[in-house]
Short mmCIF file of C-alpha atoms in Angstrom, two decimals:
data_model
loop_
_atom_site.label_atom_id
_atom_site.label_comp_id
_atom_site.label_asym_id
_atom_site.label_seq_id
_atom_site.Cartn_x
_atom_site.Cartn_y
_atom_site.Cartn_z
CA UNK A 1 6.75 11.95 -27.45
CA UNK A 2 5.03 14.86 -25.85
CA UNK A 3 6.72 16.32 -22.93
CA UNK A 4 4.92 17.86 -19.87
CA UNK A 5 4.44 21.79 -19.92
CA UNK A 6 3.54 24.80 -17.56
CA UNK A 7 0.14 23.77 -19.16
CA UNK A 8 -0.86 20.73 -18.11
CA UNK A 9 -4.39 20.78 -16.74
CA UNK A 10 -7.46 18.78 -15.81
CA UNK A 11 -6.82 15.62 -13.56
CA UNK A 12 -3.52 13.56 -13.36
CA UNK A 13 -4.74 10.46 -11.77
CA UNK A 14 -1.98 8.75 -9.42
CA UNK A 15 -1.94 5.18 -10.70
CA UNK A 16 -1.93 2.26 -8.11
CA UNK A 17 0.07 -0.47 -8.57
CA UNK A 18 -2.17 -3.80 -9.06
CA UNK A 19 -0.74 -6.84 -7.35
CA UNK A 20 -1.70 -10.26 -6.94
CA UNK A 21 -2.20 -11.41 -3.39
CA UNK A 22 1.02 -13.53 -3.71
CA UNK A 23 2.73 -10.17 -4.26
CA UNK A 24 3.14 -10.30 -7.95
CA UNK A 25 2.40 -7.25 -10.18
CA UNK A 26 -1.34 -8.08 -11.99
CA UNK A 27 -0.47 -6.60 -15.35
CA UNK A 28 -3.61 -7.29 -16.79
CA UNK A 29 -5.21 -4.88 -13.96
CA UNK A 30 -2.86 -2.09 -15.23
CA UNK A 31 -4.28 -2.17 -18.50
CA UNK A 32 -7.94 -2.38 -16.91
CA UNK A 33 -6.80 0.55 -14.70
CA UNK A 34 -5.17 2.80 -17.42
CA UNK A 35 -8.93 1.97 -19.48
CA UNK A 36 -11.02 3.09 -16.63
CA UNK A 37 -8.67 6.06 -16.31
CA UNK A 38 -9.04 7.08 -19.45
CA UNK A 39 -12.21 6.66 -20.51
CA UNK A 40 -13.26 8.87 -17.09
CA UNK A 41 -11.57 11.64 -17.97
CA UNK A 42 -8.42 11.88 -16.86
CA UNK A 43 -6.02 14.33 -18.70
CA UNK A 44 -2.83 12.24 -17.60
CA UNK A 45 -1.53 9.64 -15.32
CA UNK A 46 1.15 9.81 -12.49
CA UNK A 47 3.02 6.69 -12.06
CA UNK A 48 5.23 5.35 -8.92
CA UNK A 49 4.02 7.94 -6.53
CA UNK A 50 3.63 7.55 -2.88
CA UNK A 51 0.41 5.60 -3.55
CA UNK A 52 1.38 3.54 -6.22
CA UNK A 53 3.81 1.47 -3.28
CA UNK A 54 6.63 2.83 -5.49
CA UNK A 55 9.39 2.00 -2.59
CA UNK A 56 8.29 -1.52 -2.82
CA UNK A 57 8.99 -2.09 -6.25
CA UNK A 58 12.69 -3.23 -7.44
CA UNK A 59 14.04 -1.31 -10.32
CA UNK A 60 13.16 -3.79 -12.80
CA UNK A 61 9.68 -3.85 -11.79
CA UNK A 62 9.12 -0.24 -11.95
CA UNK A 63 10.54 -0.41 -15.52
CA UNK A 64 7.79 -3.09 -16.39
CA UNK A 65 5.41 -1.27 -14.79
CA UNK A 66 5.91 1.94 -16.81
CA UNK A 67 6.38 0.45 -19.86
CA UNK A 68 3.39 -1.63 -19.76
CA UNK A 69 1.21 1.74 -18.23
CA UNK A 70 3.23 3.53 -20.66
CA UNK A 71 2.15 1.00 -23.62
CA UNK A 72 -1.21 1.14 -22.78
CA UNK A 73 -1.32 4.31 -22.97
CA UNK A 74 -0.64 4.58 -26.27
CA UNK A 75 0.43 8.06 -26.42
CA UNK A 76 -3.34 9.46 -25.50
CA UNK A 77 -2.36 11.62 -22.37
CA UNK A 78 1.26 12.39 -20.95
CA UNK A 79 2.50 10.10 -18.14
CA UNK A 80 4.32 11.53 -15.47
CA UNK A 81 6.80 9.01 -13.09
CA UNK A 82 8.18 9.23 -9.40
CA UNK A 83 11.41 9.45 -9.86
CA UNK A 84 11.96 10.91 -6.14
CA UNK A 85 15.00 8.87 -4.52
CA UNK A 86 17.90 9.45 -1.33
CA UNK A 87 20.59 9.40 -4.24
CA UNK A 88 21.45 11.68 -7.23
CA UNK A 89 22.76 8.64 -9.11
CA UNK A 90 18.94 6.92 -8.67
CA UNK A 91 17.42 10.06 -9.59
CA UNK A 92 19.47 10.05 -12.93
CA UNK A 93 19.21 6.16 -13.73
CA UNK A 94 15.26 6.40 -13.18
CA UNK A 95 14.83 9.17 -15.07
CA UNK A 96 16.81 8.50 -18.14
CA UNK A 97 14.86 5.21 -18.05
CA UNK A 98 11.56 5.97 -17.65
CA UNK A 99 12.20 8.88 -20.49
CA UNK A 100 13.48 6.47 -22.77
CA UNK A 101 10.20 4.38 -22.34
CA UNK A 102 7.82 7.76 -23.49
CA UNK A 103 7.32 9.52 -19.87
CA UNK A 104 6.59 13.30 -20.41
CA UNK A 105 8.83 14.07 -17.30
CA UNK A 106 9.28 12.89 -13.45
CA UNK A 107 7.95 14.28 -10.13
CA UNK A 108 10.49 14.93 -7.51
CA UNK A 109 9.87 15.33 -3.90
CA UNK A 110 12.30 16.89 -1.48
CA UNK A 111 14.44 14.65 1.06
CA UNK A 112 13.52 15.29 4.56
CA UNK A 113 16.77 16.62 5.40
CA UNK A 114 16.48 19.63 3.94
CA UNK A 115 15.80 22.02 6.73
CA UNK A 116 16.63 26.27 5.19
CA UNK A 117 15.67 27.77 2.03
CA UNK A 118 18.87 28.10 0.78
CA UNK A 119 19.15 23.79 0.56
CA UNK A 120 15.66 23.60 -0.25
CA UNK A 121 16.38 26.04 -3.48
CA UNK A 122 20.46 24.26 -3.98
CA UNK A 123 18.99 20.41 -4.14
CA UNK A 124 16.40 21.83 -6.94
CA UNK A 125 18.90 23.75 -8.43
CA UNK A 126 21.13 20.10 -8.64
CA UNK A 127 18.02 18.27 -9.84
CA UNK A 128 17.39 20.56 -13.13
CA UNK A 129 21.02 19.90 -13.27
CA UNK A 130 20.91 16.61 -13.30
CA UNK A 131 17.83 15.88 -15.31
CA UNK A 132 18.84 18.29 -17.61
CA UNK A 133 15.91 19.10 -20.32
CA UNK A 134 13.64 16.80 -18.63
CA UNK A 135 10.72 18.88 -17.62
CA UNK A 136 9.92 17.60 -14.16
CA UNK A 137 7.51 18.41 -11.54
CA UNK A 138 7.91 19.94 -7.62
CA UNK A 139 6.32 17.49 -5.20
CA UNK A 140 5.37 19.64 -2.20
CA UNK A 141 3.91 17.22 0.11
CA UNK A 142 5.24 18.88 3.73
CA UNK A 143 2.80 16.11 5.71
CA UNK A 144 4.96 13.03 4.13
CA UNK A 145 8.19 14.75 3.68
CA UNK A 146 8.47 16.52 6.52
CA UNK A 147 9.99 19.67 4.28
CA UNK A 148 8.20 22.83 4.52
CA UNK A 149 8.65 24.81 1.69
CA UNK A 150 7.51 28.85 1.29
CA UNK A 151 5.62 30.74 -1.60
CA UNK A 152 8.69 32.63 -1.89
CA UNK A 153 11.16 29.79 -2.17
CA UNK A 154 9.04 27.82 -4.62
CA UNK A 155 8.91 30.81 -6.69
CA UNK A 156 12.29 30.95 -6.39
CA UNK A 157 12.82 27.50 -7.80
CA UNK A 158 10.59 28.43 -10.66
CA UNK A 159 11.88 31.20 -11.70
CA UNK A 160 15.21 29.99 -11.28
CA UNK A 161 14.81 27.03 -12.80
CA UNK A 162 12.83 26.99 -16.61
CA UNK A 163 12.63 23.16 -16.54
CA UNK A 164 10.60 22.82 -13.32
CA UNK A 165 7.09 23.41 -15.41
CA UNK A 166 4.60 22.08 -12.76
CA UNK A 167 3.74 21.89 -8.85
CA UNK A 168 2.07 19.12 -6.95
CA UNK A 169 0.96 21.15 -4.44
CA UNK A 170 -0.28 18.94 -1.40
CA UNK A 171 0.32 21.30 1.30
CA UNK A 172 -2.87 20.39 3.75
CA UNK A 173 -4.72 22.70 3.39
CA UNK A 174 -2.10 25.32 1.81
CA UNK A 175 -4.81 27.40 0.18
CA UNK A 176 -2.96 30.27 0.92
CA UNK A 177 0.18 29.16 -0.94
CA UNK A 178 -1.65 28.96 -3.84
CA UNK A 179 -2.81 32.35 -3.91
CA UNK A 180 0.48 34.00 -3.17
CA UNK A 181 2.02 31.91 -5.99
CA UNK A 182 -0.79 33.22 -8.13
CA UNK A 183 -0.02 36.81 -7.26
CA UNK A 184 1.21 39.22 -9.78
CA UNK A 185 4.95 38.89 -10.20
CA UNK A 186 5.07 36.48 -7.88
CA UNK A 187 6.42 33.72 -10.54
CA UNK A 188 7.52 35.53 -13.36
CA UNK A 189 6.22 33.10 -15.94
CA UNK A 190 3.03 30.75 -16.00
CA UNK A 191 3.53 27.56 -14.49
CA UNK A 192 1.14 24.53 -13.79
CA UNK A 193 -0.70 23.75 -10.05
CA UNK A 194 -1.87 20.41 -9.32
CA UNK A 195 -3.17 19.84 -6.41
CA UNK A 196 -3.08 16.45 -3.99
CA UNK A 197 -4.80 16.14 -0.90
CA UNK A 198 -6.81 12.97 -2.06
CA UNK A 199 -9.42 15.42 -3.82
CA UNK A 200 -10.38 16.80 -0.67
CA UNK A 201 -10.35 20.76 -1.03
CA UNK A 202 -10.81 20.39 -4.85
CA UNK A 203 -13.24 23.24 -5.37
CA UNK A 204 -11.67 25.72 -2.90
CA UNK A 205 -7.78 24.81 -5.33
CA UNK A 206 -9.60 25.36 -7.96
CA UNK A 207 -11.25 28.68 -6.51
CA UNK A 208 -8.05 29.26 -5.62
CA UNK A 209 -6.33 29.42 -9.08
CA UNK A 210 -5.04 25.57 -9.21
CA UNK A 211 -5.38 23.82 -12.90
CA UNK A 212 -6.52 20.48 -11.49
CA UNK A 213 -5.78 17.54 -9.41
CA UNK A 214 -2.57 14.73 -9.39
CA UNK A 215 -3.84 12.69 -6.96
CA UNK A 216 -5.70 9.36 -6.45
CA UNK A 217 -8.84 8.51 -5.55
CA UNK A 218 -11.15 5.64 -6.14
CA UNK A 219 -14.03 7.77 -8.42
CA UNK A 220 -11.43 9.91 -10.99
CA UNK A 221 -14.52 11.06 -12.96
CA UNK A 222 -15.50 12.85 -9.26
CA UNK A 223 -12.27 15.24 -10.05
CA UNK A 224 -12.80 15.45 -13.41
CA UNK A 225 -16.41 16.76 -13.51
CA UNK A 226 -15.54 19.42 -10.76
CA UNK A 227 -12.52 20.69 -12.90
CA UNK A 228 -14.44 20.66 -15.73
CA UNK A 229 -17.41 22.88 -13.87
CA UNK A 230 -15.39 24.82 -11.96
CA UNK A 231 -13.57 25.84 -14.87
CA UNK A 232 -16.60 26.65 -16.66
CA UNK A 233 -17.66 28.71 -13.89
CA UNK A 234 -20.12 26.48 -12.79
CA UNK A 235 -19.36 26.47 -8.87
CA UNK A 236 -22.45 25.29 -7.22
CA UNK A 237 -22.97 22.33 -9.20
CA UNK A 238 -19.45 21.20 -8.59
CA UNK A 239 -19.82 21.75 -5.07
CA UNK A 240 -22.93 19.79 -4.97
CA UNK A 241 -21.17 16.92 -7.02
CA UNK A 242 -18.12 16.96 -5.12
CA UNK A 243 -20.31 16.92 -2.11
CA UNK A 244 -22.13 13.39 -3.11
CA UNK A 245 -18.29 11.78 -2.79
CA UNK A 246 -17.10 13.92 0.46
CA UNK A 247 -18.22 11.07 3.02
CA UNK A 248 -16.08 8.19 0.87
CA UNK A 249 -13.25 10.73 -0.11
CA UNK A 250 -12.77 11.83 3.63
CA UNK A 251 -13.04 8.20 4.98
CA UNK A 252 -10.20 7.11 2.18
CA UNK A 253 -7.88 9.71 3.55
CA UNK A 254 -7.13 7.80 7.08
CA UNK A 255 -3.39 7.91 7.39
CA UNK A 256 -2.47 4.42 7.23
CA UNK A 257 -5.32 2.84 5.70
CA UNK A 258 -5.82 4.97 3.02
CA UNK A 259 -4.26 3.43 -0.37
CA UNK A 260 -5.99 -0.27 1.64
CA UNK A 261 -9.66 1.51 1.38
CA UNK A 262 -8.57 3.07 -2.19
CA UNK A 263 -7.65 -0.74 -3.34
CA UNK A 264 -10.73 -1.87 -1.80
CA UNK A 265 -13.08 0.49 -3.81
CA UNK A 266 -11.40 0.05 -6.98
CA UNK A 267 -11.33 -3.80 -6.92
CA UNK A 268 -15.39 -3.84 -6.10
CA UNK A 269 -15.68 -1.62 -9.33
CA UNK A 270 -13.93 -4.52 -10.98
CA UNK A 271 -11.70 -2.37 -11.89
CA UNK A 272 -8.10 -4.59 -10.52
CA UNK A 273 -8.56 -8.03 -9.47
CA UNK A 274 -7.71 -8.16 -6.00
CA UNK A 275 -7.40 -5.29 -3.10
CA UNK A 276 -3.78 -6.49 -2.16
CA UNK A 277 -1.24 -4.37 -1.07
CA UNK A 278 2.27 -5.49 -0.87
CA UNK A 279 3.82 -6.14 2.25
CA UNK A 280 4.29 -4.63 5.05
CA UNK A 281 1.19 -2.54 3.64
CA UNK A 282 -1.93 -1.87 6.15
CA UNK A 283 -5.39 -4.59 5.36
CA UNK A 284 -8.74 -3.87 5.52
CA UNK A 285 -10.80 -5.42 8.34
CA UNK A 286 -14.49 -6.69 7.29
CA UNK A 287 -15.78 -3.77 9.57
CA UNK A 288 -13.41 -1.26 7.67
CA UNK A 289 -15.18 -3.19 4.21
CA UNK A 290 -18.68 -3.18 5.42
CA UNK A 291 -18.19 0.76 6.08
CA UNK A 292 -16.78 1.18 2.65
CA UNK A 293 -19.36 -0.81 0.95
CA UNK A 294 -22.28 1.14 3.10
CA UNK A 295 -20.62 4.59 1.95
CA UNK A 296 -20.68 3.56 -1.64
CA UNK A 297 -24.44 2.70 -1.56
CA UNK A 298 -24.83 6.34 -0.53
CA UNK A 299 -22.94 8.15 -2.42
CA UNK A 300 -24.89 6.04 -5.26
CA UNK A 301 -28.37 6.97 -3.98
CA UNK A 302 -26.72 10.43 -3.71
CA UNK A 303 -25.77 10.95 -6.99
CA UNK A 304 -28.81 9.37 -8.56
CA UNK A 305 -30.88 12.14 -6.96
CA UNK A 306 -28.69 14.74 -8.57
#
């Protein structure tokens, strides 16, 4: 089993969850999903995040889930699960689960009632604890958990803590953060930034000193041909690239509707079988679809004159 590292670069695509519209899991769309993921690009997958409707799953389901992503998988990429949860005990049960199964470590996200430094750096300091030598990732996603977290304190974390090898950095836009992390002796070892955000400020992370993207969004190989350019240097064609997919990107970040109009997209690619979300989970209405479908069409005509 290969476990994640401060290393881990490229694009970590944030699985959904497939579901039938009766509300059952559609396993055979996670194997269609983890294909397509794959075969555009992507360097690993994320598991039971926000978007994947983690919260709506029961334990048992998550475990099928994973192991039948995990299965798929086969071992080609590491798989990273949200193991984020009120409770220490959850935190534990998930993760030695999910481990168990062939995860390369778990993504943790900070309760919202952490409010100084000093608990934001003691309920880390627990987690590593806890975990113990599972490498695990930082969620810092202020917008959803309401946490705000400084340069200095996650560099406190990191250096403190030699099993916390990665951050999902989804601060909006938090391009600053990323360059004070990347400061000289700032952190005083390498660690791994992957950025959120839906895609949306790809180039400027990258610009910035990020090693990719964990996050969803309905065209992976968009992320993964800007990481790939942008790490070659190539900055003006990724910005032109990433441009052609700006108008459906932005419109599939609408708070609310966003993982509905990510659903949407990926079931007209035929990539799952249905668009469903379970409940209570926001639905599309046919003038929501008819804008999607219109914004595909020219980001198509778009990319076929680049």
């Amino acid at each position: 089993m290969t476990l994640l590292t401060t290393e881990a670069a490229g694009v970590y695509v944030i699985a959904v969850t497939p579901f039938h519209p009766d509300g059952r899991i559609d396993m055979d769309s996670c194997d269609r999903m983890v294909d397509f993921y794959l075969d555009a690009g992507a360097t690993g997958l994320t598991v039971l995040g926000m978007m994947g409707e983690a919260p709506k799953l029961t334990v048992e389901e998550s475990r099928d889930v994973v192991a039948r992503i995990l299965a798929r998988v086969d071992g080609r990429v590491p798989v990273v699960v949200g193991v984020s949860a009120p409770g220490f005990a959850q935190i534990d049960a998930l993760t030695r689960m999910v481990m168990d199964l062939g995860a390369a470590g778990v993504m943790v996200a900070p309760p919202g009632s952490l409010r100084t430094d000093d608990q934001i750096v003691t309920y880390y300091t627990q987690v590593a604890e806890v975990l113990g030598d599972v490498p695990f990732v930082l969620q810092d996603f202020p917008l959803a958990t309401g946490v705000q977290i400084a340069p200095k304190v996650i560099a406190r974390i990191f250096n403190d803590l030699p099993t916390c090898v990665c951050l999902k950095h989804e601060d909006w836009p938090g391009l600053e953060k990323i360059t004070a992390l990347r400061a000289p002796g700032m952190i005083d070892r390498r660690i791994s930034i992957l950025c959120g955000n839906g895609g949306l400020y790809l180039p400027e992370e990258m610009g910035r000193g990020a090693d990719g993207a964990m996050t969803g969004f309905a065209y992976p190989e968009m992320m993964v041909s800007v990481v790939d350019l942008m790490t070659k240097g190539e900055v003006d064609r990724a910005q032109d690239l990433f441009d052609a997919y700006l108008p459906l990107a932005r419109f599939e970040q609408q708070p609310g509707l966003g993982l509905a109009i990510r659903k949407y997209t990926l079931a007209k690619r035929g990539i799952i079988a249905h668009d469903a979300l379970r409940k209570p989970g926001a639905m599309l209405s046919n003038t929501a679809r008819a804008e999607v479908d219109r914004l595909m069409t020219r980001q198509e005509r778009r990319l076929g004159a680049l």
